[in-house]
Amino acid sequence: MRLQYTNHIDCSEEEQPPAILECDVVIVGTGAGGGIAAEILARSGLKVIMVEEGGLNTAKDFKLQEKQAYAELYQEVAGRQTKDKAIQILQGKTVGGSTTVNWTSSFRTPKQTLNHWQQEHDIQGLDDKNLAPWFAWVEKRLNIKPWTVAPNANNQLLANGLKKLGWHNATIPRNVKGCANLGYCGMGCPIDAKQSMLVSCIPMALNLGAQLITKARAERLIMARSEYGSEQSSDRVRGVWLTSLDKYGQVKQKNVTQILAKHSIIAAGAIGTPALLMRSKLDKCNPNIGKRTFLHPVTASIAQMPEQVNGFAGAPQSIYSDQFLWRDGVKGELGYKLEVPPLHPVLASTLLRQHGQQHFDLMQNFTRYQANLALIRDGFHSQSNGGQVLLDSDEYPELDYPLNEVLWRSFKDAMLKMAEIQFAAGAEKVLPLHMDAQPYKTWPQAQRAIKNLPTKALRWQLMSAHVMGGSAMGANTNNSVCDSLGQVHEVENLSVMDGSLFPTSLGVNPQLTIYAISCKLSVSLVQRLQQTMSIKLPDDLAVLSRAIPNNATFD
Ligand SMILES: Cc1cc2nc3c(=O)[nH]c(=O)nc-3n(C[C@H](O)[C@H](O)[C@H](O)COP(=O)(O)OP(=O)(O)OC[C@H]3O[C@@H](n4cnc5c(N)ncnc54)[C@H](O)[C@@H]3O)c2cc1C
Ligand code: SF4
């Protein structure tokens, strides 16, 4: 059955949106955080408008073609990078946000992370016990279950190497329904099997009367009294200014529409949310905005196997290892999670950066490559402070993420472990993703070489698909942006609900944490709004709401 996307305005089309639109709640961004919030608020009877800078692309538009998908569904055509170009950043820019293009791995937040947040970042009400019912609700809603189909060869080889070495390995739960095991999740699921926000919460909200405005960038918040940064500061927002975009995402008309709302939710992702708060000058009164942005920076190792691997086919991620995630305790040397990426030719060729004949030769064996990833758990060590979102002269965001010794030590350790796993799984050659590395034929040879690889930005090929932080939660206004219910400290009717809320990275792929926390925060927002509006939480969520502590203040 085709999903219905009613009540939709596409600003790239001829007609401009109305100059003023009114609603109860405006939600900026339709990814993991914004999508969940839209469903819960609409089901509670609130008039919701969702704003998305990407387009409405659905199953019929997904052609399993990298060249099309990266251009149409990703931020900066999948070429977003940190300021020094050292880390490639993948983020979605389409209805459903990064959930439309993600790889479906669904993990609950580790206990260690939640305890650390409570102890070191004054976060209240988000411990393991408190979050359990919210995780359960989301898991049911998005059909999150362990993947029972046999892993594809790319994942199976990770499992084989781990087993041979006696290291931890386990199956990844996925948010899919009727998955045909195609392997093209990163290009948008062509059969609506992936339970992303695009096919679940957003159509539900639209069916209940919510409105969706696409190719519309939230430019800045409309402050109630005066702009921050001027002498008198404001404590309320009236809504957001929208800029319309053309079909290529270029500015069509700045500040074309005002959306006036009783409450505003920013869910534009961990680069987009701080950027919008900064364009609105809120960083003048809260300098924590845009700081401590984390990436789970990823280093990778490619192995040439004797057999065909065809890393583009089959569920992209189904095996993981936490053998080294907490290798030196929570606050010690940065630990890492091991997984594999899907290997599609364009993405793989940008990673295999050698040039000319050498690159051509490498790509000849593409179907026999297996790849391991290590996702570094940044933000827990005293010297791991992440990056900072900055605005360029056009007020467009960029992320400055300096690399330092504590990260280099971790990248090197992870590279050694990944190569060891690949040789244990039967690799003929292993190629660490580093500009100065060669394909190595034996583990001792690789071990010697990796130990000597220069730890320099742009030599080491790094990437991330997990941007987090920059609008951190916390009770202490000196080191956070929002309280534990996501409300921006200085502004009464402004919330953040996305991955930018995290005070550190997670140590697991982020989507399920974002869903569960946004679910809890949306329900608490409805509880607050129902004091003055005749709205009602649906029964399944009203039951859960009893778990919300009232120790984070709203008024
Ligand atoms: C290729 C890829 C694979 C991934 N695989 C996994 C996985 O397997 N498991 C997992 O847990 N996580 C995965 N992730 C990460 C996960 O999808 C994200 O962490 C999560 O979706 C982030 O949610 P969010 O709400 O913070 O932001 P997003 O989901 O990124 O949504 C933010 C939305 O806001 C929009 N936006 C930004 N600025 C504005 C503005 N000013 N005005 C209007 N709209 C704006 C963006 O276009 C975007 O649609 C993956 C991500 C990628 C890119
Ligand atoms: S692997 Fe499953 S969820 Fe991913 S694109 Fe294929 S059918 Fe969709």
Tab-separated table of C-alpha atoms and ligand atoms in Angstrom, residues 64 100 102-104 147 174-195 312-316, ligand 2:
chain	number	residue	atom	x	y	z
A	64	LEU	CA	19.304	2.276	-5.813
A	100	THR	CA	15.743	7.719	5.458
A	102	ASN	CA	20.614	5.051	7.557
A	103	TRP	CA	21.629	1.433	7.833
A	104	THR	CA	18.937	0.334	10.347
A	147	TRP	CA	17.986	-9.701	12.549
A	174	ARG	CA	17.216	-3.677	12.967
A	175	ASN	CA	14.118	-1.510	12.431
A	176	VAL	CA	12.650	-3.275	9.404
A	177	LYS	CA	9.376	-4.903	8.355
A	178	GLY	CA	9.419	-7.194	5.308
A	179	CYS	CA	13.064	-6.446	4.511
A	180	ALA	CA	14.150	-8.115	1.252
A	181	ASN	CA	17.810	-8.069	2.328
A	182	LEU	CA	18.719	-5.863	-0.638
A	183	GLY	CA	21.492	-3.842	0.986
A	184	TYR	CA	20.600	-0.409	-0.385
A	185	CYS	CA	19.402	1.200	2.860
A	186	GLY	CA	21.837	4.095	2.309
A	187	MET	CA	20.047	5.041	-0.915
A	188	GLY	CA	16.557	4.960	0.588
A	189	CYS	CA	14.607	1.726	0.954
A	190	PRO	CA	12.724	1.107	-2.322
A	191	ILE	CA	10.095	-1.136	-0.713
A	192	ASP	CA	9.326	0.821	2.489
A	193	ALA	CA	10.733	-2.024	4.583
A	194	LYS	CA	12.990	0.190	6.653
A	195	GLN	CA	10.878	1.704	9.415
A	312	PHE	CA	26.829	-4.066	-1.517
A	313	ALA	CA	24.318	-6.932	-1.186
A	314	GLY	CA	22.391	-7.885	1.936
A	315	ALA	CA	21.526	-6.056	5.163
A	316	PRO	CA	24.371	-3.564	5.582
B	2	SF4	S1	18.153	-4.092	3.176
B	2	SF4	FE1	15.977	-4.137	3.678
B	2	SF4	S2	15.623	-2.160	4.640
B	2	SF4	FE2	17.559	-1.968	3.543
B	2	SF4	S3	16.989	-1.184	1.511
B	2	SF4	FE3	16.998	-3.406	1.368
B	2	SF4	S4	14.877	-4.021	1.750
B	2	SF4	FE4	15.098	-1.924	2.476
